[in-house]
Short mmCIF file of C-alpha atoms and ligand atoms in Angstrom, two decimals:
data_model
loop_
_atom_site.label_atom_id
_atom_site.label_comp_id
_atom_site.label_asym_id
_atom_site.label_seq_id
_atom_site.Cartn_x
_atom_site.Cartn_y
_atom_site.Cartn_z
CA MET T 1 100.52 123.39 88.80
CA ARG T 2 100.35 119.61 89.76
CA ILE T 3 101.59 118.70 92.72
CA ILE T 4 101.15 115.43 93.94
CA LEU T 5 101.27 114.28 98.24
CA LEU T 6 102.96 111.59 99.03
CA GLY T 7 103.75 109.61 102.27
CA ALA T 8 101.91 107.03 104.97
CA PRO T 9 98.98 107.92 106.76
CA GLY T 10 98.39 109.75 109.50
CA VAL T 11 101.17 112.21 108.36
CA GLY T 12 99.10 115.02 107.69
CA LYS T 13 98.74 114.77 104.07
CA GLY T 14 94.73 115.99 104.32
CA THR T 15 95.16 118.80 105.82
CA GLN T 16 98.14 120.61 104.07
CA ALA T 17 96.67 119.28 101.01
CA ALA T 18 93.45 121.64 102.02
CA PHE T 19 95.53 124.39 103.48
CA LEU T 20 97.59 124.65 99.96
CA SER T 21 93.95 123.93 97.96
CA LYS T 22 92.79 127.14 99.24
CA LYS T 23 95.78 128.78 99.00
CA ALA T 24 96.79 127.66 95.45
CA GLY T 25 92.96 127.86 94.49
CA LEU T 26 93.47 124.10 92.73
CA PRO T 27 90.92 121.51 93.15
CA GLN T 28 92.44 118.61 95.98
CA ILE T 29 91.41 115.32 94.64
CA SER T 30 92.53 112.26 97.64
CA THR T 31 91.44 108.74 96.79
CA GLY T 32 90.29 107.84 100.73
CA ASP T 33 88.10 110.86 100.59
CA ILE T 34 86.41 109.33 97.41
CA PHE T 35 86.37 105.99 99.22
CA ARG T 36 84.93 107.61 102.34
CA HIS T 37 82.34 109.53 100.14
CA ASN T 38 81.02 106.12 99.02
CA LEU T 39 81.47 104.20 101.86
CA LYS T 40 78.76 106.47 103.83
CA ASN T 41 77.16 106.46 100.61
CA GLU T 42 76.49 102.61 100.11
CA THR T 43 77.88 102.91 96.91
CA PRO T 44 78.92 99.26 95.01
CA LEU T 45 82.10 101.17 95.22
CA GLY T 46 82.45 101.92 98.78
CA LYS T 47 81.05 98.32 99.35
CA LEU T 48 84.16 96.94 97.91
CA ALA T 49 86.54 99.31 99.16
CA LYS T 50 85.47 98.78 102.80
CA GLY T 51 86.23 95.42 102.36
CA TYR T 52 89.67 96.78 101.82
CA MET T 53 89.77 100.07 104.09
CA ASP T 54 89.58 97.80 107.34
CA LYS T 55 92.21 95.37 106.29
CA GLY T 56 94.49 98.40 105.74
CA LEU T 57 94.47 97.10 102.61
CA LEU T 58 95.45 98.89 99.20
CA VAL T 59 92.15 99.56 97.16
CA PRO T 60 92.92 97.47 93.39
CA ASP T 61 95.01 99.49 91.81
CA GLU T 62 92.43 99.14 88.55
CA VAL T 63 89.24 100.32 90.72
CA THR T 64 91.70 102.87 92.01
CA ILE T 65 93.47 104.57 89.32
CA ASN T 66 90.11 104.82 87.17
CA ILE T 67 88.07 106.46 89.40
CA VAL T 68 91.53 109.31 89.29
CA GLN T 69 91.10 109.00 85.86
CA ASP T 70 88.08 110.94 84.78
CA ARG T 71 88.61 112.56 88.08
CA LEU T 72 91.76 114.55 86.88
CA MET T 73 89.26 114.93 83.09
CA ARG T 74 86.70 117.33 85.12
CA GLU T 75 86.76 121.05 83.49
CA ASP T 76 88.03 121.59 87.38
CA CYS T 77 91.88 120.56 86.75
CA LYS T 78 92.31 122.22 83.70
CA TYR T 79 95.50 124.20 85.88
CA GLY T 80 96.19 121.75 87.84
CA PHE T 81 95.52 120.20 90.94
CA ILE T 82 96.92 118.45 94.58
CA LEU T 83 96.28 114.96 95.00
CA ASP T 84 96.42 113.48 97.63
CA GLY T 85 96.87 109.76 99.24
CA PHE T 86 97.48 108.60 94.74
CA PRO T 87 100.15 107.78 93.52
CA ARG T 88 100.11 105.00 96.18
CA THR T 89 101.95 102.14 93.98
CA LEU T 90 103.73 102.45 91.44
CA SER T 91 102.05 101.30 88.26
CA GLN T 92 99.65 104.30 89.73
CA SER T 93 102.16 106.19 88.63
CA GLU T 94 103.03 105.30 85.88
CA SER T 95 98.54 105.63 85.07
CA LEU T 96 99.66 109.33 86.25
CA ASP T 97 101.54 109.33 83.41
CA LYS T 98 99.54 107.96 81.40
CA VAL T 99 96.72 110.41 81.66
CA LEU T 100 99.03 113.41 81.93
CA ASN T 101 101.09 112.44 78.81
CA GLU T 102 97.30 112.72 76.89
CA MET T 103 96.16 116.08 78.90
CA GLY T 104 99.39 117.34 77.15
CA SER T 105 101.09 118.45 80.56
CA ALA T 106 103.26 116.90 83.49
CA LEU T 107 103.41 116.75 86.82
CA ASP T 108 105.47 119.86 89.11
CA CYS T 109 106.37 118.40 92.11
CA ALA T 110 106.42 115.04 94.35
CA ILE T 111 106.39 116.29 98.09
CA ASN T 112 107.43 113.87 100.17
CA PHE T 113 105.87 113.50 103.90
CA ASP T 114 108.62 112.56 106.37
CA VAL T 115 107.80 111.16 109.63
CA ALA T 116 108.88 108.77 112.02
CA ASP T 117 106.64 105.65 111.80
CA ARG T 118 106.00 105.78 116.06
CA VAL T 119 104.80 109.49 115.50
CA ILE T 120 102.20 108.37 113.14
CA MET T 121 101.21 105.42 115.49
CA ASN T 122 100.70 108.19 118.03
CA ARG T 123 98.90 111.16 115.49
CA LEU T 124 96.65 107.71 114.74
CA ALA T 125 95.27 106.31 117.20
CA GLY T 126 94.50 109.60 118.47
CA ARG T 127 92.48 111.06 115.69
CA ARG T 128 88.87 111.60 116.01
CA VAL T 129 87.18 112.48 112.90
CA CYS T 130 83.89 114.15 112.64
CA PRO T 131 80.90 112.11 110.88
CA ASN T 132 79.16 114.68 109.20
CA CYS T 133 81.76 117.43 107.83
CA GLY T 134 84.71 116.01 107.74
CA LYS T 135 86.40 118.05 110.41
CA THR T 136 89.65 116.64 112.09
CA PHE T 137 91.13 116.43 115.81
CA HIS T 138 93.24 115.19 117.76
CA ILE T 139 92.14 114.04 121.80
CA VAL T 140 96.50 116.01 122.37
CA TYR T 141 98.02 117.82 119.52
CA GLU T 142 94.02 119.25 117.73
CA PRO T 143 91.43 119.42 120.80
CA PRO T 144 87.24 120.26 119.92
CA ARG T 145 87.05 122.97 122.47
CA GLU T 146 83.91 120.19 124.10
CA GLN T 147 85.60 116.75 124.41
CA GLY T 148 83.55 114.74 122.18
CA VAL T 149 82.33 117.61 120.19
CA CYS T 150 83.31 118.77 117.03
CA ASP T 151 83.76 122.55 117.33
CA ALA T 152 81.30 123.18 113.52
CA CYS T 153 78.77 121.28 114.07
CA ARG T 154 78.42 120.26 117.13
CA THR T 155 78.35 116.59 116.47
CA PRO T 156 80.04 113.98 118.54
CA LEU T 157 83.45 112.76 116.96
CA THR T 158 84.33 109.33 116.00
CA GLN T 159 87.24 107.34 115.78
CA ARG T 160 87.57 105.92 112.05
CA GLU T 161 87.62 102.28 111.52
CA ASP T 162 90.51 102.24 110.33
CA ASP T 163 92.42 104.38 112.83
CA ARG T 164 93.19 101.58 114.95
CA GLU T 165 95.57 100.41 116.36
CA GLU T 166 95.54 97.01 114.73
CA THR T 167 94.36 98.04 110.90
CA VAL T 168 97.57 100.81 111.82
CA ILE T 169 100.12 98.33 111.66
CA LYS T 170 98.81 96.72 108.68
CA ARG T 171 98.49 100.07 106.75
CA LEU T 172 101.54 101.69 107.87
CA HIS T 173 103.69 97.45 106.21
CA SER T 174 101.34 98.73 102.87
CA TYR T 175 103.11 101.78 102.90
CA HIS T 176 106.32 100.62 103.14
CA GLU T 177 106.53 97.97 101.05
CA GLN T 178 104.43 99.70 97.71
CA THR T 179 104.39 102.98 98.43
CA GLU T 180 107.90 104.00 99.48
CA PRO T 181 109.07 103.36 97.09
CA LEU T 182 108.39 106.18 94.74
CA ILE T 183 110.48 108.59 97.07
CA GLU T 184 113.08 107.32 95.34
CA HIS T 185 111.46 106.66 91.95
CA TYR T 186 110.30 110.49 91.60
CA GLN T 187 114.01 111.45 93.17
CA ARG T 188 115.34 109.83 90.31
CA ARG T 189 112.49 112.25 88.39
CA ASN T 190 114.03 114.95 89.46
CA LEU T 191 110.33 115.88 91.60
CA LEU T 192 111.15 115.00 94.39
CA VAL T 193 111.42 117.26 97.82
CA ASN T 194 110.74 115.82 101.13
CA VAL T 195 109.40 117.92 103.94
CA ASP T 196 109.90 117.12 107.76
CA ALA T 197 106.23 116.68 108.67
CA ALA T 198 107.26 116.18 112.55
CA LYS T 199 107.31 119.44 112.96
CA PRO T 200 103.46 122.06 114.40
CA ILE T 201 101.36 122.20 111.63
CA ASP T 202 101.21 126.08 110.79
CA ALA T 203 105.52 124.93 110.17
CA VAL T 204 105.05 122.28 107.32
CA SER T 205 102.73 124.78 105.74
CA ALA T 206 104.75 127.93 105.78
CA GLU T 207 107.47 124.49 104.39
CA ILE T 208 105.39 123.75 101.85
CA GLU T 209 104.42 127.39 100.46
CA MET T 210 107.59 128.52 99.58
CA ILE T 211 108.46 124.87 97.97
CA ILE T 212 105.25 126.04 95.58
CA ASP T 213 106.38 129.53 95.16
CA LYS T 214 110.03 128.16 94.46
CA ILE T 215 108.11 125.92 91.45
CA ARG T 216 105.75 129.33 90.38
CA LEU T 217 108.77 131.46 90.04
CA SER T 218 110.84 128.98 88.32
CA ASN T 219 107.07 128.35 86.06
CA LYS T 220 107.35 131.62 84.94
CA GLU T 221 111.05 131.47 84.70
CA LYS T 222 110.22 128.73 81.96
CA HIS T 223 107.84 130.34 79.96
CA LEU T 224 110.04 133.55 79.25
CA ILE T 225 112.69 131.92 78.39
CA HIS T 226 110.05 130.04 75.96
CA LYS T 227 108.21 132.96 74.68
CA PRO T 228 109.32 134.09 71.68
CA PHE T 229 109.62 137.80 71.06
CA ASP T 230 106.93 139.36 69.61
CA LEU T 231 108.95 142.06 67.22
CA THR T 232 105.94 144.07 65.91
CA ALA T 233 104.79 144.93 70.19
CA GLY T 234 105.48 148.51 70.77
P1 AMP G 1 93.98 107.87 103.52
O1 AMP G 1 92.71 108.19 103.82
O2 AMP G 1 94.34 108.72 102.52
O3 AMP G 1 94.09 107.19 104.32
O4 AMP G 1 93.39 106.20 103.53
C1 AMP G 1 91.81 105.06 103.90
C2 AMP G 1 91.69 103.33 102.78
O5 AMP G 1 91.47 104.23 101.53
C3 AMP G 1 94.03 103.06 102.62
O6 AMP G 1 93.52 102.75 103.14
C4 AMP G 1 92.95 102.65 100.96
O7 AMP G 1 92.11 101.28 101.66
C5 AMP G 1 92.63 103.58 100.50
N1 AMP G 1 93.16 104.18 99.70
C6 AMP G 1 93.50 105.01 99.42
N2 AMP G 1 93.57 105.87 98.71
C7 AMP G 1 94.19 104.46 97.77
C8 AMP G 1 95.27 104.26 96.27
N3 AMP G 1 95.38 105.15 96.10
N4 AMP G 1 95.10 103.09 96.33
C9 AMP G 1 94.70 102.40 96.82
N5 AMP G 1 94.01 102.41 98.18
C10 AMP G 1 94.00 103.84 98.47
#
């Protein structure tokens, strides 16, 4: 199954992608995580990405597209993937189609996480992350057991540089300008499913699970319809 998760920053794509990845046994490919990993390891890619991320801007298409192309060619993507945070521009979506075409496959679904900007501001301002294991918390909605400390590995929590208010405003601006047009793009192709991501995490997970079950069923039916009868079978 090949799924993309669309939505503004802070709508919960990462949380749901991780959940779905476990549930469906598919790799989660998050371009934001790839950039942050490179940043942490001070690679040339990380240094380049930092300049854009800190300003709330998108990393240039040619850089991002190459990374995703390489990642999708890996063996673990053979039976599908969950793309979290890619595509974010029309040009990225075109290049994704191209790669999938070359692989002889196609997208099954684009899940759009719908949340108002003021809710996003609130979520991102209170988000805290563990710099060691990557677990995320929210000071109000999902607080750690001990204030400011990761439940999983006891490391002091930090705020992502790009979760500061002035950067969030810029990220939202980039989202509306460059990414939002993808909603209509996938709607026209009959691939879009909207999810009310302002609901609690569990309710969103349940809704996504239902969407995935429906796709599975429809893929199975398509397979049965296209499979010729085996007249030699006893
Ligand atoms: P995220 O964690 O998905 O919100 O991504 C954090 C930052 O990484 C974004 O604000 C962008 O600067 C960069 N980034 C992530 N994914 C993309 C993408 N598909 N295209 C361009 N930049 C991206």
